[in-house]
PDB file of C-alpha atoms and ligand atoms in Angstrom:
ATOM      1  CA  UNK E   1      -0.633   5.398 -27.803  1.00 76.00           C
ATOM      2  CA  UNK E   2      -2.115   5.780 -24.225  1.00 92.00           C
ATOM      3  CA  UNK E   3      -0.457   6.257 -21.100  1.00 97.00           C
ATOM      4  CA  UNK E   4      -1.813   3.768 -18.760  1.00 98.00           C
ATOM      5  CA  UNK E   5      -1.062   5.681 -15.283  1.00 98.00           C
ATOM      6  CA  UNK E   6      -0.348   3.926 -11.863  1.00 98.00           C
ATOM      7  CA  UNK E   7      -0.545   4.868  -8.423  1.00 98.00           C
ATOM      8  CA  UNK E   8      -0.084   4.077  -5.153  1.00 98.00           C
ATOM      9  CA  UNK E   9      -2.977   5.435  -2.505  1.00 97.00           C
ATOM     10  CA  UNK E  10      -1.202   6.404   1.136  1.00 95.00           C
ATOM     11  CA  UNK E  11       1.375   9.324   0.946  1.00 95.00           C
ATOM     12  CA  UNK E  12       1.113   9.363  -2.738  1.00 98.00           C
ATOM     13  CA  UNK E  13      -2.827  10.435  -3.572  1.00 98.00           C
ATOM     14  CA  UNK E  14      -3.801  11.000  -0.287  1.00 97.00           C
ATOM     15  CA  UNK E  15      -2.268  11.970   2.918  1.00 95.00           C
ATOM     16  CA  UNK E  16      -1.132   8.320   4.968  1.00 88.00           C
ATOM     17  CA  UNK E  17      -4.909   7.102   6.359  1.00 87.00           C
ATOM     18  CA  UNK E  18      -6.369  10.495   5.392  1.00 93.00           C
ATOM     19  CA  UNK E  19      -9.192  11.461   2.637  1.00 97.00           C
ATOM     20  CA  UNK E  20      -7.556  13.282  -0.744  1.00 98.00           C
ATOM     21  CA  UNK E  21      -7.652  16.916   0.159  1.00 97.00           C
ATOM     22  CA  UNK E  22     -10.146  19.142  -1.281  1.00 97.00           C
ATOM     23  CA  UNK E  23      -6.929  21.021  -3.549  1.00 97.00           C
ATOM     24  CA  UNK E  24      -5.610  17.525  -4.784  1.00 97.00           C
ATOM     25  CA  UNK E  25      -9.258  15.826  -5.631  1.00 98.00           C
ATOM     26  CA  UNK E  26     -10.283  18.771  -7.596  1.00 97.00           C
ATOM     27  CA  UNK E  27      -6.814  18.740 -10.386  1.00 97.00           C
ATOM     28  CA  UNK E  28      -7.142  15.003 -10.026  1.00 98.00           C
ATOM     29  CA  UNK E  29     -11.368  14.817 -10.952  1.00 97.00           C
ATOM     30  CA  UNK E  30     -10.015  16.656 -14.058  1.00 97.00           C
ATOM     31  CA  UNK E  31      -6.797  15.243 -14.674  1.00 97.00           C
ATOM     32  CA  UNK E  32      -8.403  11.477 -14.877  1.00 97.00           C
ATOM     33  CA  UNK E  33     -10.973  12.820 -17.595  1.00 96.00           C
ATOM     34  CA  UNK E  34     -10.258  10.058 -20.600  1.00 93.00           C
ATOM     35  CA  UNK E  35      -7.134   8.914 -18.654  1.00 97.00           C
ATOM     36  CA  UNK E  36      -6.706   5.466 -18.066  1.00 98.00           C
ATOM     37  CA  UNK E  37      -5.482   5.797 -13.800  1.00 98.00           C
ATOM     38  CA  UNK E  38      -5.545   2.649 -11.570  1.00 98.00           C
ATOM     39  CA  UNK E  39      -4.984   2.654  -8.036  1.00 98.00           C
ATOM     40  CA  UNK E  40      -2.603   0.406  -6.523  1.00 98.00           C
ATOM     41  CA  UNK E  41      -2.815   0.068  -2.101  1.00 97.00           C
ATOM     42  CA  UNK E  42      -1.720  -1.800   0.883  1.00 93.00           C
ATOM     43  CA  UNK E  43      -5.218  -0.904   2.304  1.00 93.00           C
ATOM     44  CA  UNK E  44      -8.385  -2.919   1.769  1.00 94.00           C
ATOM     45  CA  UNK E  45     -11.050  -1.244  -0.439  1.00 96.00           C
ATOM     46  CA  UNK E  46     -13.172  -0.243   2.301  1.00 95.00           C
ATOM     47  CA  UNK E  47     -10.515   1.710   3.536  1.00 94.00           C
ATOM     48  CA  UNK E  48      -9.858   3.226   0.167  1.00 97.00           C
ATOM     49  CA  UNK E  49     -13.485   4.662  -0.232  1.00 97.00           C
ATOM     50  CA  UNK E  50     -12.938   6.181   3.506  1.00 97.00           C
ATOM     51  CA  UNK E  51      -9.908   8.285   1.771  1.00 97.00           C
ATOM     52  CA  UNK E  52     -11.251   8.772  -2.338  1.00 98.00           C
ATOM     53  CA  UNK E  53     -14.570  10.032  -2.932  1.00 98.00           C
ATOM     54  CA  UNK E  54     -16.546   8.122  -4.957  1.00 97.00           C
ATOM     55  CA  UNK E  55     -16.965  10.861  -7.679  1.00 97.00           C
ATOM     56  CA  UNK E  56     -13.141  10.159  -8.119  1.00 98.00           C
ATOM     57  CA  UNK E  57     -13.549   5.915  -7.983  1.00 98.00           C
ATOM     58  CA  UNK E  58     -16.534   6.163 -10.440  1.00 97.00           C
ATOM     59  CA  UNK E  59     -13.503   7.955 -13.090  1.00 98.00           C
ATOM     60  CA  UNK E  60     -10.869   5.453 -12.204  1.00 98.00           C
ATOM     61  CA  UNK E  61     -10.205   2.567 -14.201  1.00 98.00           C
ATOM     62  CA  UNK E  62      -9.458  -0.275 -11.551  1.00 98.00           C
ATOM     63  CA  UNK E  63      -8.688  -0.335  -7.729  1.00 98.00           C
ATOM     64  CA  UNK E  64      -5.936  -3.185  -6.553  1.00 98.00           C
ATOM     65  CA  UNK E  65      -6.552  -3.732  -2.861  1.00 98.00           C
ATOM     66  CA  UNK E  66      -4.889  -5.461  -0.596  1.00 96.00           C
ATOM     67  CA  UNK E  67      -1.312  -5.306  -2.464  1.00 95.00           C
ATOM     68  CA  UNK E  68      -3.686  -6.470  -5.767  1.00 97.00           C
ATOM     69  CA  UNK E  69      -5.112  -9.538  -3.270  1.00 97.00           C
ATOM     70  CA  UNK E  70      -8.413  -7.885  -4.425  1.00 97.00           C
ATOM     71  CA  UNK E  71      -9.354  -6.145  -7.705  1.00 98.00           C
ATOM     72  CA  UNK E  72     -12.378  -3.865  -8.280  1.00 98.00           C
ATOM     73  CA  UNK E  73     -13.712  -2.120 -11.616  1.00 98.00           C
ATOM     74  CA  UNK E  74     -16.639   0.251 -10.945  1.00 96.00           C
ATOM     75  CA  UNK E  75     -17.049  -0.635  -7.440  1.00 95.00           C
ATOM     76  CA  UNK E  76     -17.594  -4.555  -8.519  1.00 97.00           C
ATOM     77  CA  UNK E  77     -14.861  -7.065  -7.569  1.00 98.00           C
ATOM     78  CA  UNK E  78     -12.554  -8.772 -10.337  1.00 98.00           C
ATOM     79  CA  UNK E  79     -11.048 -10.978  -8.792  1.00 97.00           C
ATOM     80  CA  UNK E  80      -9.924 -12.120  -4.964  1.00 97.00           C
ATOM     81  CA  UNK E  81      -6.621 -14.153  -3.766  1.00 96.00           C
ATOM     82  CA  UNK E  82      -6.502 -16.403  -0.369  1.00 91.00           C
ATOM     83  CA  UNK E  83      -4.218 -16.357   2.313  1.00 92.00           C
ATOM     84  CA  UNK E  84      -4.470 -18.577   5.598  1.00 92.00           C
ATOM     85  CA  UNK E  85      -1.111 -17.690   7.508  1.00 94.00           C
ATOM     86  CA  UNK E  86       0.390 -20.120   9.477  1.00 94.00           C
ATOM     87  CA  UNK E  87       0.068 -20.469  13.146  1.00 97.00           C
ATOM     88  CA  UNK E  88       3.981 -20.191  13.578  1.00 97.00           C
ATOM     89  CA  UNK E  89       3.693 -16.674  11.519  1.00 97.00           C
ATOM     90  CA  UNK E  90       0.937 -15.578  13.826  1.00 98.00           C
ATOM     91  CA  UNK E  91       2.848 -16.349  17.521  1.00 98.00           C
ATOM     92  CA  UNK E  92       6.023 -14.634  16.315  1.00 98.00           C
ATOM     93  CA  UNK E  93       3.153 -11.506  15.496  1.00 98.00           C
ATOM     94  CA  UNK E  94       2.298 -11.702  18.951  1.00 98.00           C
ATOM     95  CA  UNK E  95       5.667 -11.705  20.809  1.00 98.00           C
ATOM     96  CA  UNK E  96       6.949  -9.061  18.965  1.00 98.00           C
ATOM     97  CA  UNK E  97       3.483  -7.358  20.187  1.00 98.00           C
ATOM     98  CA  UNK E  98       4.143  -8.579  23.605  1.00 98.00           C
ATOM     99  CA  UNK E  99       7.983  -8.265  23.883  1.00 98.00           C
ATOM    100  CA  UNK E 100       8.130  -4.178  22.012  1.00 98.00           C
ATOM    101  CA  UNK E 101      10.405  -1.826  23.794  1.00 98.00           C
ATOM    102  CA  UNK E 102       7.760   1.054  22.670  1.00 98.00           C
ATOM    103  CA  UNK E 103       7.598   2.679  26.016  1.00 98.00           C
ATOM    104  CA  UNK E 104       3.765   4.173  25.433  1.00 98.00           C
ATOM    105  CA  UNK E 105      -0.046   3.028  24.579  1.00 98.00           C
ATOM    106  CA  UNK E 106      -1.012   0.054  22.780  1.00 98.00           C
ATOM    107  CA  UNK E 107      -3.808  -0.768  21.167  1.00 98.00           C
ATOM    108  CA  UNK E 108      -6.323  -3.357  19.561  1.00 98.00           C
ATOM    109  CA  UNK E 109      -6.294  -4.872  15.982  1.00 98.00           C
ATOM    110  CA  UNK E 110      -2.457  -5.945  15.685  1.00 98.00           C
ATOM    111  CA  UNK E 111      -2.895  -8.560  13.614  1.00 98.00           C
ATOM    112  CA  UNK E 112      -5.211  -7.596  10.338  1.00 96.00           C
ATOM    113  CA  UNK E 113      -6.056 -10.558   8.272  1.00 94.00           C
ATOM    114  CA  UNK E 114      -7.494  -8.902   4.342  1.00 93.00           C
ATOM    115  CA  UNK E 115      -7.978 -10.243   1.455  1.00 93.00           C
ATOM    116  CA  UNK E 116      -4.478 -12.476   0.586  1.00 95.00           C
ATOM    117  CA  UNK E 117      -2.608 -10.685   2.847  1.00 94.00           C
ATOM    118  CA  UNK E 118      -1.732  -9.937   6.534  1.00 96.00           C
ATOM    119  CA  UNK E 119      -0.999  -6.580   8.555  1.00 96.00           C
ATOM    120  CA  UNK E 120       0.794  -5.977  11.097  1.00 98.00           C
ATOM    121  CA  UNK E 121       1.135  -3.483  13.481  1.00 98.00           C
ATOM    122  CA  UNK E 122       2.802  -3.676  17.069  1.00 98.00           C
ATOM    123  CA  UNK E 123       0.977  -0.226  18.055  1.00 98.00           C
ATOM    124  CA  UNK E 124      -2.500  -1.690  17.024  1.00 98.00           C
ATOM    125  CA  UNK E 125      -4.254  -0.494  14.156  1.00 96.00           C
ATOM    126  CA  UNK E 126      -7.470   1.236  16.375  1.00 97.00           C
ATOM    127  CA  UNK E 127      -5.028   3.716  17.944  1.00 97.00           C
ATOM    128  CA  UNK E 128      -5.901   7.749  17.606  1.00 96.00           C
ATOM    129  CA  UNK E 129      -4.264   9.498  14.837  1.00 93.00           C
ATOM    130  CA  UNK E 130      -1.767  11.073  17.107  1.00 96.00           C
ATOM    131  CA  UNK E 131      -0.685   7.601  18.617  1.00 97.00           C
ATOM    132  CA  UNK E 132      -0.047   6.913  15.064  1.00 96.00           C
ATOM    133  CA  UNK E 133       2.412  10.072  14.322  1.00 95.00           C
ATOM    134  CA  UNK E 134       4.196   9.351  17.787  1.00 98.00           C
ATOM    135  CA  UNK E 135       4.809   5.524  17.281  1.00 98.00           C
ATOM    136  CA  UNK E 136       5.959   6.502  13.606  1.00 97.00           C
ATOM    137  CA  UNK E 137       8.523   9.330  14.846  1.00 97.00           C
ATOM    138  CA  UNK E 138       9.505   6.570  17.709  1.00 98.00           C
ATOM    139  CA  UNK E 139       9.379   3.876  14.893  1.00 98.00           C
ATOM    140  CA  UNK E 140      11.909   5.545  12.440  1.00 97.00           C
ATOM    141  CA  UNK E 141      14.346   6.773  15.164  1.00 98.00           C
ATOM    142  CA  UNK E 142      14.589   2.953  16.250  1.00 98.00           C
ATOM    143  CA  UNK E 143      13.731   1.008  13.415  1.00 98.00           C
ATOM    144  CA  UNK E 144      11.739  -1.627  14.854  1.00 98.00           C
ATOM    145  CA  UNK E 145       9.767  -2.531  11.568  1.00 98.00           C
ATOM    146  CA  UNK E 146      12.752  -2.734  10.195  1.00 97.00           C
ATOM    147  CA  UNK E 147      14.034  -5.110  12.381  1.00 97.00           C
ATOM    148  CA  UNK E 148      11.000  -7.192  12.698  1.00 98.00           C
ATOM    149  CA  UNK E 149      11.015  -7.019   8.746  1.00 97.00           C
ATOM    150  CA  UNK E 150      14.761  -8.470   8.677  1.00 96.00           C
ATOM    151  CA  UNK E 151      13.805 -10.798  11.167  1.00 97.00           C
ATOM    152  CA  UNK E 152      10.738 -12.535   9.717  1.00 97.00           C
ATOM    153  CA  UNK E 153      12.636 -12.691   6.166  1.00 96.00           C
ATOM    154  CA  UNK E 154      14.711 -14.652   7.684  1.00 97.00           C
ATOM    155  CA  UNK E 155      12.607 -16.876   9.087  1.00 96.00           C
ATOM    156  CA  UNK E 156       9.863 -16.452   6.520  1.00 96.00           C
ATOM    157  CA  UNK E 157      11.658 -16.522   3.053  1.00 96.00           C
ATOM    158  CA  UNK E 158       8.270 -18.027   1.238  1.00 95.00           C
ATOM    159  CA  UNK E 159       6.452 -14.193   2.640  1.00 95.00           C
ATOM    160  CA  UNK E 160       7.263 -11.033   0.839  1.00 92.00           C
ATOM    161  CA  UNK E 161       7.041  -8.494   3.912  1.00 93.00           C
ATOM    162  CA  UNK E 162       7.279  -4.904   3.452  1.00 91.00           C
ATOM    163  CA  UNK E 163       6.798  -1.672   5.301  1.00 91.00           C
ATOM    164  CA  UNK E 164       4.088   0.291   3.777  1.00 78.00           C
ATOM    165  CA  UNK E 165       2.891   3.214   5.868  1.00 85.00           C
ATOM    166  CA  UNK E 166       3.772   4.775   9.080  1.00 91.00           C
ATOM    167  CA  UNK E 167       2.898   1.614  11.322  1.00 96.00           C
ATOM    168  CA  UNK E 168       2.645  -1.403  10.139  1.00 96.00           C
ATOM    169  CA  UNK E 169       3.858  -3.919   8.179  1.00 96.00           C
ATOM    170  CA  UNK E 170       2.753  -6.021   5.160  1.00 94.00           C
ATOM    171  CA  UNK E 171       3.396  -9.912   4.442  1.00 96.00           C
ATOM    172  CA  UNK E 172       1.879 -11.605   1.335  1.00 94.00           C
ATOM    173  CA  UNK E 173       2.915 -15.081   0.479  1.00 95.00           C
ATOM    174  CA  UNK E 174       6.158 -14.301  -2.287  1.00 93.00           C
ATOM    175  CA  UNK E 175       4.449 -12.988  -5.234  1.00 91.00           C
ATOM    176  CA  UNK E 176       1.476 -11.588  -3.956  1.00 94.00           C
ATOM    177  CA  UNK E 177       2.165  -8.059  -3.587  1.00 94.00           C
ATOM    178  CA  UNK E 178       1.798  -5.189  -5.513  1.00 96.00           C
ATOM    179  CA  UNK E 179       4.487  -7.100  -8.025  1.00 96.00           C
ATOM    180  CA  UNK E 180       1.528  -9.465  -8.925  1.00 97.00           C
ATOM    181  CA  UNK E 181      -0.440  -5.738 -10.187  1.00 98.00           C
ATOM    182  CA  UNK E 182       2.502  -5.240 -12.673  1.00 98.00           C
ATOM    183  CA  UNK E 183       2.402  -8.479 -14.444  1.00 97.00           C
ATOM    184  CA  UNK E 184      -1.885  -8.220 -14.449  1.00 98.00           C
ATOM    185  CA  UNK E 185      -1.431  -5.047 -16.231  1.00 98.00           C
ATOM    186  CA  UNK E 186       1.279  -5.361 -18.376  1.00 98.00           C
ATOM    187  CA  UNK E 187      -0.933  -8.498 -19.589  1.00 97.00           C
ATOM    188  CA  UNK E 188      -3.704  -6.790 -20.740  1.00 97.00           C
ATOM    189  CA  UNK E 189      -1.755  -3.481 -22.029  1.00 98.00           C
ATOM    190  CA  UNK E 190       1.209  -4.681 -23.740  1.00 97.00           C
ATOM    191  CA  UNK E 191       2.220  -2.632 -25.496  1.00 96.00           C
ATOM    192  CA  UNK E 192       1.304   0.830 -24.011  1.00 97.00           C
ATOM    193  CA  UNK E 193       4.034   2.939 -21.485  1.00 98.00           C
ATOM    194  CA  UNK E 194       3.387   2.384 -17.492  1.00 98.00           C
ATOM    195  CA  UNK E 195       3.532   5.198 -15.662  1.00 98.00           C
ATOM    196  CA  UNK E 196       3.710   4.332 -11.578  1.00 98.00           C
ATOM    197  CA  UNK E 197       3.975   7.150  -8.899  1.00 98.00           C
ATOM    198  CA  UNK E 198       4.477   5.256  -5.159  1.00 98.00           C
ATOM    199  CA  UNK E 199       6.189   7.179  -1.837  1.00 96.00           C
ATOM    200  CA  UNK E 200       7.624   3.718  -0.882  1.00 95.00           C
ATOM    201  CA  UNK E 201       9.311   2.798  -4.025  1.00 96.00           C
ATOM    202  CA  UNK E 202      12.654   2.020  -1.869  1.00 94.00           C
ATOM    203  CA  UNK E 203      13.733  -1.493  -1.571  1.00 92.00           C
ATOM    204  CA  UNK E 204      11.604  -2.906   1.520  1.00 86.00           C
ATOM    205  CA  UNK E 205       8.807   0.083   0.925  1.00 90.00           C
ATOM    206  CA  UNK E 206       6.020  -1.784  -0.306  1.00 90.00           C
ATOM    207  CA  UNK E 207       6.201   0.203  -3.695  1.00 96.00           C
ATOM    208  CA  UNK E 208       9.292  -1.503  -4.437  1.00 95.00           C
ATOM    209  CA  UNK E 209       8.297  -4.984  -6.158  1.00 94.00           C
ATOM    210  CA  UNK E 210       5.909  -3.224  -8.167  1.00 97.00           C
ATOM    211  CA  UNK E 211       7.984  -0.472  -9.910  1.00 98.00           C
ATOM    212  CA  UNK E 212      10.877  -3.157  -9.852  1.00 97.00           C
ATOM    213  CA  UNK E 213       8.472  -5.878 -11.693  1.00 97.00           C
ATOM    214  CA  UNK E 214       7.622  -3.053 -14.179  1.00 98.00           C
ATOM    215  CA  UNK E 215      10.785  -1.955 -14.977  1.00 98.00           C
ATOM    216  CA  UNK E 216      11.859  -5.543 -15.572  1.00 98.00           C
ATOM    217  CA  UNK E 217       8.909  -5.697 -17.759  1.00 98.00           C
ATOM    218  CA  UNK E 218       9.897  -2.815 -19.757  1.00 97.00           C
ATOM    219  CA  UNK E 219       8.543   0.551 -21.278  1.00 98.00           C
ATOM    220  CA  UNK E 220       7.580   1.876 -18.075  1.00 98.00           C
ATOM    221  CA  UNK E 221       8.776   4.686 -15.737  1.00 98.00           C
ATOM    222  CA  UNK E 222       8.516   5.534 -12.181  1.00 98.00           C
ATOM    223  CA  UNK E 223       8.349   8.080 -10.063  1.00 98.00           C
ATOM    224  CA  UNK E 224       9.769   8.175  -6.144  1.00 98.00           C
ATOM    225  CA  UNK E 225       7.101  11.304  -4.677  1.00 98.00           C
ATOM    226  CA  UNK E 226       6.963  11.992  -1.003  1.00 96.00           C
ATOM    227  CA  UNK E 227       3.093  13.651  -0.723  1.00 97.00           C
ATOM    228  CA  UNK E 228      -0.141  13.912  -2.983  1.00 98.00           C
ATOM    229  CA  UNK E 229       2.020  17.566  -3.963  1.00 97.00           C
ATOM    230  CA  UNK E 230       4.294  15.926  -5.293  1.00 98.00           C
ATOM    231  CA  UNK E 231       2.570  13.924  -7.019  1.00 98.00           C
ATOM    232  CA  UNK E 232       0.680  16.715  -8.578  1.00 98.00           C
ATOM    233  CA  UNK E 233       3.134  18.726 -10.090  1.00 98.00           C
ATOM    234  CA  UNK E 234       4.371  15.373 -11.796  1.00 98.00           C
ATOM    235  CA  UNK E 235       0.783  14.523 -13.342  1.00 97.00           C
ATOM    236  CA  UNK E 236       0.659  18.166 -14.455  1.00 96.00           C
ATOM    237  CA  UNK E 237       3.766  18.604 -16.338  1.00 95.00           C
ATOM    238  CA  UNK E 238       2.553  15.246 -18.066  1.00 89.00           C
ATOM    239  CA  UNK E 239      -0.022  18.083 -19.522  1.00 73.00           C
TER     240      UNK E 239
HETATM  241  O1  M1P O  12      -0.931   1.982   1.654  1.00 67.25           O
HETATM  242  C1  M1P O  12       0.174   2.051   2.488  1.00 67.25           C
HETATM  243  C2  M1P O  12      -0.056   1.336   3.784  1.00 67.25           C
HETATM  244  O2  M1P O  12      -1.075   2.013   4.519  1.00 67.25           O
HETATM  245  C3  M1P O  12      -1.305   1.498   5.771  1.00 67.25           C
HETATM  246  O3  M1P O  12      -0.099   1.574   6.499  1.00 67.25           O
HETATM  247  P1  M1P O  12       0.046   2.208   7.975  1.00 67.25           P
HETATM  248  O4  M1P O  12      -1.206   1.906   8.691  1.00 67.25           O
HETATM  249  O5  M1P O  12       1.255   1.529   8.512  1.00 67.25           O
HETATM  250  O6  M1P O  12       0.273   3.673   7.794  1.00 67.25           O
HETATM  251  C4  M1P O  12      -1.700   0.044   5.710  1.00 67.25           C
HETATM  252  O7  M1P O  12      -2.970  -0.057   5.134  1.00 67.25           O
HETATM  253  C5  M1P O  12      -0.701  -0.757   4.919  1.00 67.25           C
HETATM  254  O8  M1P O  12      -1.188  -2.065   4.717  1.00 67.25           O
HETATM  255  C6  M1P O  12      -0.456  -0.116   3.594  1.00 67.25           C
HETATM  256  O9  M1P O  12       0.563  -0.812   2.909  1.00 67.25           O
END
């Protein structure tokens, strides 16, 4: 019986916001011949065909953007979810922005609407790569995703929110994040063994629902990697 494979895109197939390396696209072009691979990401699509050539998208058997908000086969979209977050949600956003005790640089796009889902991100999302490595080093030596996360749970228990990458965080209305990819694919493959790989399979990583929905599901395993090397020497000692 097939192997239907899983994976997560950010830390896990790619460097976080960075194209597959050369080394890692070339085992994985080959590793995907007559595998059945889908692609499970925070990001929205367009960001996903910034990071994964399309030689590599054109092998792969589906893309779930957007925490699965948006689903593409061959470049051509499945289906779409909608999200219109409330105005309350949105002015908490912007006093966190406001209120941060981040002592350098912001920047624009804090608040990314995509497709059935919202982004958040007190740095801004347009900042330089290297604003993004210094508010993540600040970030995990004060934890203020995590507090904003605890926070908005709180206040929000009808939002699934979850800290994704090195910046930002995710909210989905409860339901709608990559959880709603497991039960989508365990409906069509039933029967067959679920293999997911995700760097943020820790409860509040946004990896987390998903490998927790599959499990629950059954016949499926997961794997905790932290890098695309990683997550190549598990996909080659599967042969
Ligand atoms: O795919 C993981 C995450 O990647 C980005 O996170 P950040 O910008 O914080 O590194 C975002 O696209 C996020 O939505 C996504 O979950």
């Amino acid at each position: 019986m097939k192997i239907i494979f899983v994976a997560d895109m950010d830390g896990t197939l790619t460097p976080a916001r960075l194209p597959m390396t050369e080394e890692f696209a070339e085992f994985f072009d080959n590793f995907l011949t007559e595998r059945i691979f889908y692609i499970v990401s925070g990001s929205d699509y367009k960001k996903i065909q910034e990071q994964v050539s399309e030689g590599i998208l054109s092998k792969i058997s589906g893309v779930f953007a957007s925490l699965g908000n948006e689903f593409y086969v061959g470049g051509k979209l499945v289906y779409q979810n909608n999200f219109e977050p409330e105005e309350s949600l949105l002015a908490k956003l912007e006093n966190y922005r406001r209120n941060t005790a981040y002592p350098f640089e912001l920047f624009p796009n804090y608040i990314e609407i995509r497709v059935g889902m919202l982004n958040f991100s007190v740095l801004g999302r347009d900042c330089p790569q290297k604003e993004r490595a210094r508010y993540g080093l600040w970030d995990s030596q004060n934890k203020e995703r995590e507090k904003i996360a605890r926070d908005l749970a709180q206040d929000y228990p009808e939002y699934d929110i979850s800290i994704g990458g090195n910046i930002s965080i995710d909210i989905v209305p409860k339901g709608f994040g990559k959880d709603q990819v497991a039960n989508y694919l365990r409906q069509i493959y039933a029967d067959e063994k679920i293999i997911f790989l995700g760097d943020r399979t820790e409860a509040g990583g946004n990896d987390y629902a998903i490998a927790q929905r599959l499990l629950a599901l059954g016949n499926a395993e997961i794997f905790a990697v932290n890098g695309p090397d990683a997550t190549g020497e598990i996909l080659r000692s599967m042969g």
